PDB file of C-alpha atoms in Angstrom:
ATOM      1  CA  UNK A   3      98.408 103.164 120.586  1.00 59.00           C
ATOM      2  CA  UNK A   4     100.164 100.163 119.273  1.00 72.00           C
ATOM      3  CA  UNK A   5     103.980  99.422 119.677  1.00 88.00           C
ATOM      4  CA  UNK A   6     104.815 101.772 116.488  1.00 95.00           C
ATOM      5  CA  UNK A   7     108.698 101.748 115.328  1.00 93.00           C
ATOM      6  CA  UNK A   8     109.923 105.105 114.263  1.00 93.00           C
ATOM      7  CA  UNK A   9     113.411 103.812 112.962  1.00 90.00           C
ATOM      8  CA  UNK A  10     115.002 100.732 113.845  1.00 86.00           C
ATOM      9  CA  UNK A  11     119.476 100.320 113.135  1.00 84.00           C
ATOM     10  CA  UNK A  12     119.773  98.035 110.662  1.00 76.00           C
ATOM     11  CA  UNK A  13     122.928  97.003 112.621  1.00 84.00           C
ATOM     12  CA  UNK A  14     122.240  96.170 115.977  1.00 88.00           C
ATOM     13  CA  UNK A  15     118.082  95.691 115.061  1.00 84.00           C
ATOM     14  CA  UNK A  16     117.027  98.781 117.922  1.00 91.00           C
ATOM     15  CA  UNK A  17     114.071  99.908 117.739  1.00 91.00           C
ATOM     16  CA  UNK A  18     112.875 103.480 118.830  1.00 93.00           C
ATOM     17  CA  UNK A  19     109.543 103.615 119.397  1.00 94.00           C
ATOM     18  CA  UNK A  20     107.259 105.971 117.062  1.00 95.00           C
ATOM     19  CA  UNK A  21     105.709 107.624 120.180  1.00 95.00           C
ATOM     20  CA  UNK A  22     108.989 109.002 121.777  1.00 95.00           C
ATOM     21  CA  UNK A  23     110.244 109.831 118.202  1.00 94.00           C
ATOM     22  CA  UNK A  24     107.716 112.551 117.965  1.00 95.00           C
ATOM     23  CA  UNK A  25     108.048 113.653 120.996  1.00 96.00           C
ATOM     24  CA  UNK A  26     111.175 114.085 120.569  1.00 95.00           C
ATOM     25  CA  UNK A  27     111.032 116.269 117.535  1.00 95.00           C
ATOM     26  CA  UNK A  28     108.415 117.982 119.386  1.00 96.00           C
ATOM     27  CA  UNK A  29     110.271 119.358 122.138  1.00 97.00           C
ATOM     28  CA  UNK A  30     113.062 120.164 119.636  1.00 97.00           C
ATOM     29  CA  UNK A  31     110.258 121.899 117.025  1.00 97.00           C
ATOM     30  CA  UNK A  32     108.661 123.843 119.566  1.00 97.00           C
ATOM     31  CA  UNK A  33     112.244 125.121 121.546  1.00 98.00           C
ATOM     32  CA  UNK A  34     113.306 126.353 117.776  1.00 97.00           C
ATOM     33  CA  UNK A  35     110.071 127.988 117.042  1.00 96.00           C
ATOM     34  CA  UNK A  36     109.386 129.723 120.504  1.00 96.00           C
ATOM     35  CA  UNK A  37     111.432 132.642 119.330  1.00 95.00           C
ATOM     36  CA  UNK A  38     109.162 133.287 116.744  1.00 93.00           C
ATOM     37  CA  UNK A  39     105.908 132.657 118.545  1.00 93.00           C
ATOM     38  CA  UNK A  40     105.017 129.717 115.911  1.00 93.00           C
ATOM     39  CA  UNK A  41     105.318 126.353 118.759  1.00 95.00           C
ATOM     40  CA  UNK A  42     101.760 125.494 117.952  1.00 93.00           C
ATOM     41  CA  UNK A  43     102.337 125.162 114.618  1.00 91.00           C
ATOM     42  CA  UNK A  44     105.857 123.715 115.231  1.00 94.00           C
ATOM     43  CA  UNK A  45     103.891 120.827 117.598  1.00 94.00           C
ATOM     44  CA  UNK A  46     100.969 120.519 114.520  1.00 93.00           C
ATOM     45  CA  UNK A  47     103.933 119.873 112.348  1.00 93.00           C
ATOM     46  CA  UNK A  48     106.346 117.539 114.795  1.00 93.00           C
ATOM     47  CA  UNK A  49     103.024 115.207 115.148  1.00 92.00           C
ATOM     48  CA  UNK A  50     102.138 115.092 111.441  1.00 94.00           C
ATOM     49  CA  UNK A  51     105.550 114.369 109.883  1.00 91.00           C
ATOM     50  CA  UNK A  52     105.982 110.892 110.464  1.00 93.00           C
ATOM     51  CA  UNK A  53     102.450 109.778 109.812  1.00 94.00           C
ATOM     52  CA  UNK A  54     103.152 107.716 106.829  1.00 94.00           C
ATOM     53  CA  UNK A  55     105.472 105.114 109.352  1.00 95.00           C
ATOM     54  CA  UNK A  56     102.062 104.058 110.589  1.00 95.00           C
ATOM     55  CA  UNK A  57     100.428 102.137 107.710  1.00 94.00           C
ATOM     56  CA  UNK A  58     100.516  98.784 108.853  1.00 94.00           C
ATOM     57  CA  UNK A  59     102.931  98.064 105.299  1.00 94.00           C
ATOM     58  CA  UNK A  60     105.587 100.463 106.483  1.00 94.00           C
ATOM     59  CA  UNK A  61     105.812  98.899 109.995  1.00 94.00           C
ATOM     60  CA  UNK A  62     106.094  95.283 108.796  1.00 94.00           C
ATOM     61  CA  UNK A  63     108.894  96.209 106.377  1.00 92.00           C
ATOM     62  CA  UNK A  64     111.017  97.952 108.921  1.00 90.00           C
ATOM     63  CA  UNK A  65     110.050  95.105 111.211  1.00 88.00           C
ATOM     64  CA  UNK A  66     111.644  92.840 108.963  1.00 89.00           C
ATOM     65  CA  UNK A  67     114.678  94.599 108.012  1.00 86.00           C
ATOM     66  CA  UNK A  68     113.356  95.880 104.890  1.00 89.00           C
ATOM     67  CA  UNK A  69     113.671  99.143 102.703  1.00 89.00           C
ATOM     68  CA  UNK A  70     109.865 100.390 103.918  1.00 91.00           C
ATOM     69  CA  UNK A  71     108.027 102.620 101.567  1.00 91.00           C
ATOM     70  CA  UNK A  72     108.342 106.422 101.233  1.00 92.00           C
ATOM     71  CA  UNK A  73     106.492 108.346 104.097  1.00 92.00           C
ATOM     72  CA  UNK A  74     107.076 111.894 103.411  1.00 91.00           C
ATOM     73  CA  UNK A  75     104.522 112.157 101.147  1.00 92.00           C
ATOM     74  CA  UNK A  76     101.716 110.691 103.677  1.00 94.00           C
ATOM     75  CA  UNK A  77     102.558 113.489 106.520  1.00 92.00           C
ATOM     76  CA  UNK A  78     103.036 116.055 104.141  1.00 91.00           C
ATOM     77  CA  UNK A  79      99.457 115.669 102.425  1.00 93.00           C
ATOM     78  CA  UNK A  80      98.083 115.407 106.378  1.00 92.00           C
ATOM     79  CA  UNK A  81      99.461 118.905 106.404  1.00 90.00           C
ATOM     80  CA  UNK A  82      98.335 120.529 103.603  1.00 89.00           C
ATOM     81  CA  UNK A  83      94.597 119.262 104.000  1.00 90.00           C
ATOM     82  CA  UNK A  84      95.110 120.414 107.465  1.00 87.00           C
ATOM     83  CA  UNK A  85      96.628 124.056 106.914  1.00 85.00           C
ATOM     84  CA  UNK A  86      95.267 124.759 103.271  1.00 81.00           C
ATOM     85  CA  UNK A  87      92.974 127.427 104.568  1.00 81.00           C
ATOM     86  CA  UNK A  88      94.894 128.668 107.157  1.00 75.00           C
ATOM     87  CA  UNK A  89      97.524 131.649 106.992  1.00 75.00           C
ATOM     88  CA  UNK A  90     101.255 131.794 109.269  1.00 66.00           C
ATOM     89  CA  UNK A  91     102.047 134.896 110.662  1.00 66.00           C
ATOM     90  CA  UNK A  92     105.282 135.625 112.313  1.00 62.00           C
ATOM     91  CA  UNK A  93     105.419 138.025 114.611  1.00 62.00           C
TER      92      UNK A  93
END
């Protein structure tokens, strides 16, 4: 995978990289959802919800400083085409 930026301070220009980003938010998903027996979906949904910072347009804005496009949208679509047909059941 290439270098991928998840964020980067506008301040003091660090970067963190997309890759430990989600894994990040993975371990944290997955610890919250354990309880409920849900930490595959919780990693399914910690992997999808940054998808839109890896458009090549997105990373060259933040790159450069710039306000970079909405991404929610991108990850959240990934989801639904993903989990449309499925159902959540909590235990």
């Amino acid at each position: 995978m290439p270098d991928y930026i998840a964020r980067k301070d506008r301040e003091t220009g660090e970067k963190q990289p997309y890759r430990d980003h989600i894994d990040g938010v993975a371990r944290r998903a997955i610890q919250f959802a354990e309880p409920f027996g849900l930490e595959g979906w919780a990693e399914l949904f910690a992997n999808a919800h940054d998808t839109g910072k890896l458009p090549e347009r997105w990373q060259e804005k933040v790159k450069q400083n710039e306000e970079p496009p909405p991404h929610a949208p991108v990850g959240a679509a990934l989801l639904e085409d993903l989990c449309s047909d499925r159902e959540i059941t909590i235990p």
